[in-house]
Amino acid sequence: MANQNISVWEFLFGGGLLSVSLIIILIFSGIVAIVFFAQKLFALNRENQVDPYLLKNVTDLLNDGRVQSAVDFCRRDNSPESRSVEKGLSRLGRPVSEIANAMETHAQIELNKAEKNIGFLATLSGAAPMLGLLGGVLILASTFGGLSKTDTVISQNLLAADFYKALAPTVVGLVVGFLSYIFHNILVGKVDYLLMKIQYHTNEFLDIINKPA
């Protein structure tokens, strides 16, 4: 008996219209997830690059009474941390509590910007496997619905032929969901790290301006 191997292409696109449609949707969703992840990861890595001497330079400029120079330095650095420090510098002379509130509000703005659209990956990580499973179930339901109209031998062959067709959207959905889950967790870790750095620079800046003369 000849050994018949099913190619990947046949496995993915050898089913009916429903199976192929779902697989195309899932593959397209996976490609969108990969592109989004790559772009967001690049953006977050760029945002996570900060001058290690930011606070030292700002402190030196403030000690020299050069507040505007400190503001200009933060603008040139243009990182989330420097933008937060700049927000504090723009309010020097006001109560420390007001400065702290302004910096915390700005930190929340930076966080919201960093988190923008990341929820798409979390949604896809759950929706893709369910969509694939739904497609598999519908294909099998359609197959079983037609078994009663055929004889036993044909029914067995039909069930065997359609079983792998039902698996295809399920497998693709699981792969897309798994990748989306990993991508989402990586980006969340990057965002958490960014927030931690902003909070650190905010607290250090508040300590600097609140030191007794």
mmCIF file of C-alpha atoms in Angstrom:
data_model
loop_
_atom_site.group_PDB
_atom_site.id
_atom_site.type_symbol
_atom_site.label_atom_id
_atom_site.label_comp_id
_atom_site.label_asym_id
_atom_site.label_seq_id
_atom_site.Cartn_x
_atom_site.Cartn_y
_atom_site.Cartn_z
ATOM 1 C CA MET A 1 0.000 0.000 0.000
ATOM 2 C CA ALA A 2 1.477 3.379 -0.977
ATOM 3 C CA ASN A 3 2.281 5.778 1.788
ATOM 4 C CA GLN A 4 0.264 8.944 1.240
ATOM 5 C CA ASN A 5 1.652 11.969 3.031
ATOM 6 C CA ILE A 6 -0.424 15.094 3.391
ATOM 7 C CA SER A 7 1.530 18.272 2.594
ATOM 8 C CA VAL A 8 1.269 21.351 4.762
ATOM 9 C CA TRP A 9 -0.479 23.188 1.946
ATOM 10 C CA GLU A 10 -3.056 20.413 1.560
ATOM 11 C CA PHE A 11 -3.514 20.247 5.316
ATOM 12 C CA LEU A 12 -4.208 23.982 5.537
ATOM 13 C CA PHE A 13 -6.142 24.571 2.329
ATOM 14 C CA GLY A 14 -7.472 21.145 1.404
ATOM 15 C CA GLY A 15 -10.721 21.610 3.288
ATOM 16 C CA GLY A 16 -13.962 23.258 2.338
ATOM 17 C CA LEU A 17 -14.808 26.927 2.014
ATOM 18 C CA LEU A 18 -15.466 27.336 5.758
ATOM 19 C CA SER A 19 -12.147 25.809 6.759
ATOM 20 C CA VAL A 20 -10.132 27.771 4.206
ATOM 21 C CA SER A 21 -11.893 31.040 5.094
ATOM 22 C CA LEU A 22 -11.195 30.627 8.802
ATOM 23 C CA ILE A 23 -7.564 29.695 8.185
ATOM 24 C CA ILE A 24 -7.034 32.736 5.952
ATOM 25 C CA ILE A 25 -8.552 34.979 8.636
ATOM 26 C CA LEU A 26 -6.381 33.408 11.332
ATOM 27 C CA ILE A 27 -3.183 33.595 9.263
ATOM 28 C CA PHE A 28 -3.899 37.241 8.421
ATOM 29 C CA SER A 29 -4.500 37.940 12.120
ATOM 30 C CA GLY A 30 -1.216 36.237 12.959
ATOM 31 C CA ILE A 31 0.677 38.341 10.424
ATOM 32 C CA VAL A 32 -0.903 41.500 11.835
ATOM 33 C CA ALA A 33 0.107 40.396 15.348
ATOM 34 C CA ILE A 34 3.720 39.787 14.273
ATOM 35 C CA VAL A 35 4.000 43.165 12.515
ATOM 36 C CA PHE A 36 2.380 44.985 15.440
ATOM 37 C CA PHE A 37 4.642 43.221 17.931
ATOM 38 C CA ALA A 38 7.785 44.081 15.961
ATOM 39 C CA GLN A 39 6.823 47.751 15.636
ATOM 40 C CA LYS A 40 5.770 48.084 19.273
ATOM 41 C CA LEU A 41 8.852 46.280 20.544
ATOM 42 C CA PHE A 42 11.106 48.583 18.524
ATOM 43 C CA ALA A 43 9.260 51.647 19.836
ATOM 44 C CA LEU A 44 9.431 50.494 23.475
ATOM 45 C CA ASN A 45 13.112 49.584 23.207
ATOM 46 C CA ARG A 46 13.775 53.051 21.848
ATOM 47 C CA GLU A 47 11.750 54.647 24.652
ATOM 48 C CA ASN A 48 13.616 52.577 27.231
ATOM 49 C CA GLN A 49 16.914 54.155 26.168
ATOM 50 C CA VAL A 50 17.640 56.975 28.588
ATOM 51 C CA ASP A 51 20.713 59.040 29.380
ATOM 52 C CA PRO A 52 22.180 57.394 32.520
ATOM 53 C CA TYR A 53 23.413 60.827 33.625
ATOM 54 C CA LEU A 54 20.052 62.553 33.164
ATOM 55 C CA LEU A 55 19.469 63.339 36.815
ATOM 56 C CA LYS A 56 23.111 64.216 37.447
ATOM 57 C CA ASN A 57 23.152 66.717 34.600
ATOM 58 C CA VAL A 58 19.834 68.208 35.673
ATOM 59 C CA THR A 59 21.095 68.502 39.258
ATOM 60 C CA ASP A 60 24.309 70.227 38.151
ATOM 61 C CA LEU A 61 22.364 72.695 36.025
ATOM 62 C CA LEU A 62 19.938 73.427 38.847
ATOM 63 C CA ASN A 63 22.804 73.963 41.282
ATOM 64 C CA ASP A 64 24.156 76.541 38.818
ATOM 65 C CA GLY A 65 20.759 78.204 38.680
ATOM 66 C CA ARG A 66 20.328 77.305 34.986
ATOM 67 C CA VAL A 67 16.744 76.079 35.042
ATOM 68 C CA GLN A 68 16.076 76.782 31.357
ATOM 69 C CA SER A 69 19.247 74.918 30.398
ATOM 70 C CA ALA A 70 17.958 71.934 32.397
ATOM 71 C CA VAL A 71 14.646 72.129 30.519
ATOM 72 C CA ASP A 72 16.459 72.295 27.181
ATOM 73 C CA PHE A 73 18.592 69.305 28.145
ATOM 74 C CA CYS A 74 15.469 67.249 28.928
ATOM 75 C CA ARG A 75 13.901 68.239 25.620
ATOM 76 C CA ARG A 76 16.985 67.122 23.715
ATOM 77 C CA ASP A 77 17.006 63.773 25.514
ATOM 78 C CA ASN A 78 13.278 63.360 24.696
ATOM 79 C CA SER A 79 12.746 60.137 26.641
ATOM 80 C CA PRO A 80 9.706 59.388 28.816
ATOM 81 C CA GLU A 81 11.856 59.992 31.901
ATOM 82 C CA SER A 82 13.231 63.313 30.658
ATOM 83 C CA ARG A 83 9.761 64.460 29.623
ATOM 84 C CA SER A 84 8.543 63.685 33.129
ATOM 85 C CA VAL A 85 11.456 65.583 34.676
ATOM 86 C CA GLU A 86 10.801 68.476 32.294
ATOM 87 C CA LYS A 87 7.230 68.574 33.542
ATOM 88 C CA GLY A 88 8.588 68.983 37.072
ATOM 89 C CA LEU A 89 11.102 71.624 36.016
ATOM 90 C CA SER A 90 8.354 73.698 34.405
ATOM 91 C CA ARG A 91 6.656 73.943 37.808
ATOM 92 C CA LEU A 92 9.628 74.823 39.978
ATOM 93 C CA GLY A 93 8.684 77.368 42.632
ATOM 94 C CA ARG A 94 5.306 75.790 43.226
ATOM 95 C CA PRO A 95 4.514 73.454 46.147
ATOM 96 C CA VAL A 96 6.242 70.081 45.920
ATOM 97 C CA SER A 97 2.862 68.314 46.103
ATOM 98 C CA GLU A 98 1.717 70.168 42.990
ATOM 99 C CA ILE A 99 4.919 69.256 41.169
ATOM 100 C CA ALA A 100 4.519 65.614 42.208
ATOM 101 C CA ASN A 101 0.912 65.520 40.988
ATOM 102 C CA ALA A 102 1.903 67.017 37.633
ATOM 103 C CA MET A 103 4.682 64.465 37.174
ATOM 104 C CA GLU A 104 2.437 61.570 38.180
ATOM 105 C CA THR A 105 -0.203 62.723 35.713
ATOM 106 C CA HIS A 106 2.409 62.916 32.981
ATOM 107 C CA ALA A 107 3.665 59.433 33.926
ATOM 108 C CA GLN A 108 0.130 58.126 33.423
ATOM 109 C CA ILE A 109 0.023 59.760 29.995
ATOM 110 C CA GLU A 110 3.316 58.091 29.074
ATOM 111 C CA LEU A 111 1.962 54.764 30.343
ATOM 112 C CA ASN A 112 -1.221 55.063 28.305
ATOM 113 C CA LYS A 113 0.812 55.865 25.196
ATOM 114 C CA ALA A 114 3.107 52.885 25.780
ATOM 115 C CA GLU A 115 0.145 50.537 26.360
ATOM 116 C CA LYS A 116 -1.771 51.719 23.285
ATOM 117 C CA ASN A 117 -3.291 48.807 21.313
ATOM 118 C CA ILE A 118 -1.410 46.136 23.310
ATOM 119 C CA GLY A 119 -4.796 44.807 24.384
ATOM 120 C CA PHE A 120 -5.266 43.644 20.786
ATOM 121 C CA LEU A 121 -2.751 40.864 21.402
ATOM 122 C CA ALA A 122 -4.479 39.797 24.609
ATOM 123 C CA THR A 123 -7.802 39.603 22.783
ATOM 124 C CA LEU A 124 -6.293 37.684 19.886
ATOM 125 C CA SER A 125 -4.572 35.216 22.215
ATOM 126 C CA GLY A 126 -7.989 34.117 23.443
ATOM 127 C CA ALA A 127 -10.095 34.655 20.329
ATOM 128 C CA ALA A 128 -7.859 32.838 17.816
ATOM 129 C CA PRO A 129 -7.970 29.398 19.510
ATOM 130 C CA MET A 130 -11.715 29.719 20.067
ATOM 131 C CA LEU A 131 -12.307 30.703 16.449
ATOM 132 C CA GLY A 132 -10.196 27.779 15.252
ATOM 133 C CA LEU A 133 -12.003 25.381 17.565
ATOM 134 C CA LEU A 134 -15.377 26.707 16.445
ATOM 135 C CA GLY A 135 -14.403 26.124 12.833
ATOM 136 C CA GLY A 136 -13.306 22.568 13.612
ATOM 137 C CA VAL A 137 -16.547 21.819 15.414
ATOM 138 C CA LEU A 138 -18.666 23.216 12.575
ATOM 139 C CA ILE A 139 -16.755 21.159 10.019
ATOM 140 C CA LEU A 140 -17.224 17.969 12.045
ATOM 141 C CA ALA A 141 -20.897 18.773 12.622
ATOM 142 C CA SER A 142 -21.379 19.161 8.877
ATOM 143 C CA THR A 143 -19.550 15.878 8.302
ATOM 144 C CA PHE A 144 -21.623 13.931 10.828
ATOM 145 C CA GLY A 145 -24.761 15.445 9.369
ATOM 146 C CA GLY A 146 -24.006 13.819 6.034
ATOM 147 C CA LEU A 147 -22.924 10.416 7.363
ATOM 148 C CA SER A 148 -26.470 9.128 7.744
ATOM 149 C CA LYS A 149 -26.981 9.506 3.989
ATOM 150 C CA THR A 150 -24.057 7.263 3.029
ATOM 151 C CA ASP A 151 -23.185 3.601 3.527
ATOM 152 C CA THR A 152 -20.780 2.437 6.223
ATOM 153 C CA VAL A 153 -17.619 2.194 4.112
ATOM 154 C CA ILE A 154 -18.127 5.591 2.513
ATOM 155 C CA SER A 155 -18.988 7.074 5.919
ATOM 156 C CA GLN A 156 -15.713 5.850 7.390
ATOM 157 C CA ASN A 157 -13.730 7.270 4.487
ATOM 158 C CA LEU A 158 -15.603 10.569 4.663
ATOM 159 C CA LEU A 159 -15.008 10.879 8.405
ATOM 160 C CA ALA A 160 -11.298 10.105 8.036
ATOM 161 C CA ALA A 161 -10.939 12.605 5.182
ATOM 162 C CA ASP A 162 -12.750 15.409 6.980
ATOM 163 C CA PHE A 163 -11.165 14.837 10.379
ATOM 164 C CA TYR A 164 -7.835 16.427 9.425
ATOM 165 C CA LYS A 165 -9.726 19.237 7.685
ATOM 166 C CA ALA A 166 -11.388 19.997 11.004
ATOM 167 C CA LEU A 167 -8.014 19.972 12.749
ATOM 168 C CA ALA A 168 -6.458 22.563 10.417
ATOM 169 C CA PRO A 169 -8.271 25.700 11.692
ATOM 170 C CA THR A 170 -7.902 24.464 15.269
ATOM 171 C CA VAL A 171 -4.134 24.065 14.914
ATOM 172 C CA VAL A 172 -3.704 27.436 13.208
ATOM 173 C CA GLY A 173 -5.862 29.108 15.880
ATOM 174 C CA LEU A 174 -3.757 27.596 18.658
ATOM 175 C CA VAL A 175 -0.510 28.726 17.013
ATOM 176 C CA VAL A 176 -1.764 32.283 16.484
ATOM 177 C CA GLY A 177 -3.148 32.404 20.028
ATOM 178 C CA PHE A 178 0.100 31.120 21.533
ATOM 179 C CA LEU A 179 2.232 33.633 19.636
ATOM 180 C CA SER A 180 -0.128 36.477 20.571
ATOM 181 C CA TYR A 181 0.036 35.451 24.226
ATOM 182 C CA ILE A 182 3.853 35.453 24.200
ATOM 183 C CA PHE A 183 3.991 38.764 22.319
ATOM 184 C CA HIS A 184 1.562 40.360 24.773
ATOM 185 C CA ASN A 185 3.539 39.266 27.825
ATOM 186 C CA ILE A 186 6.811 40.537 26.353
ATOM 187 C CA LEU A 187 5.315 43.952 25.623
ATOM 188 C CA VAL A 188 3.681 44.176 29.053
ATOM 189 C CA GLY A 189 7.083 43.482 30.619
ATOM 190 C CA LYS A 190 8.602 46.298 28.550
ATOM 191 C CA VAL A 191 5.835 48.691 29.589
ATOM 192 C CA ASP A 192 6.215 47.771 33.270
ATOM 193 C CA TYR A 193 9.959 48.406 33.029
ATOM 194 C CA LEU A 194 9.327 51.776 31.398
ATOM 195 C CA LEU A 195 6.880 52.756 34.136
ATOM 196 C CA MET A 196 9.353 51.691 36.814
ATOM 197 C CA LYS A 197 12.045 53.922 35.304
ATOM 198 C CA ILE A 198 9.686 56.904 35.084
ATOM 199 C CA GLN A 199 8.690 56.454 38.727
ATOM 200 C CA TYR A 200 12.329 56.178 39.763
ATOM 201 C CA HIS A 201 13.288 59.397 37.971
ATOM 202 C CA THR A 202 10.210 61.152 39.337
ATOM 203 C CA ASN A 203 11.025 60.203 42.925
ATOM 204 C CA GLU A 204 14.696 61.113 42.514
ATOM 205 C CA PHE A 205 13.827 64.495 41.022
ATOM 206 C CA LEU A 206 11.399 65.242 43.849
ATOM 207 C CA ASP A 207 14.137 64.358 46.347
ATOM 208 C CA ILE A 208 16.535 66.719 44.562
ATOM 209 C CA ILE A 209 14.225 69.753 44.675
ATOM 210 C CA ASN A 210 13.055 68.930 48.197
ATOM 211 C CA LYS A 211 16.512 68.758 49.762
ATOM 212 C CA PRO A 212 17.002 71.307 52.512
ATOM 213 C CA ALA A 213 19.193 74.187 51.445
#
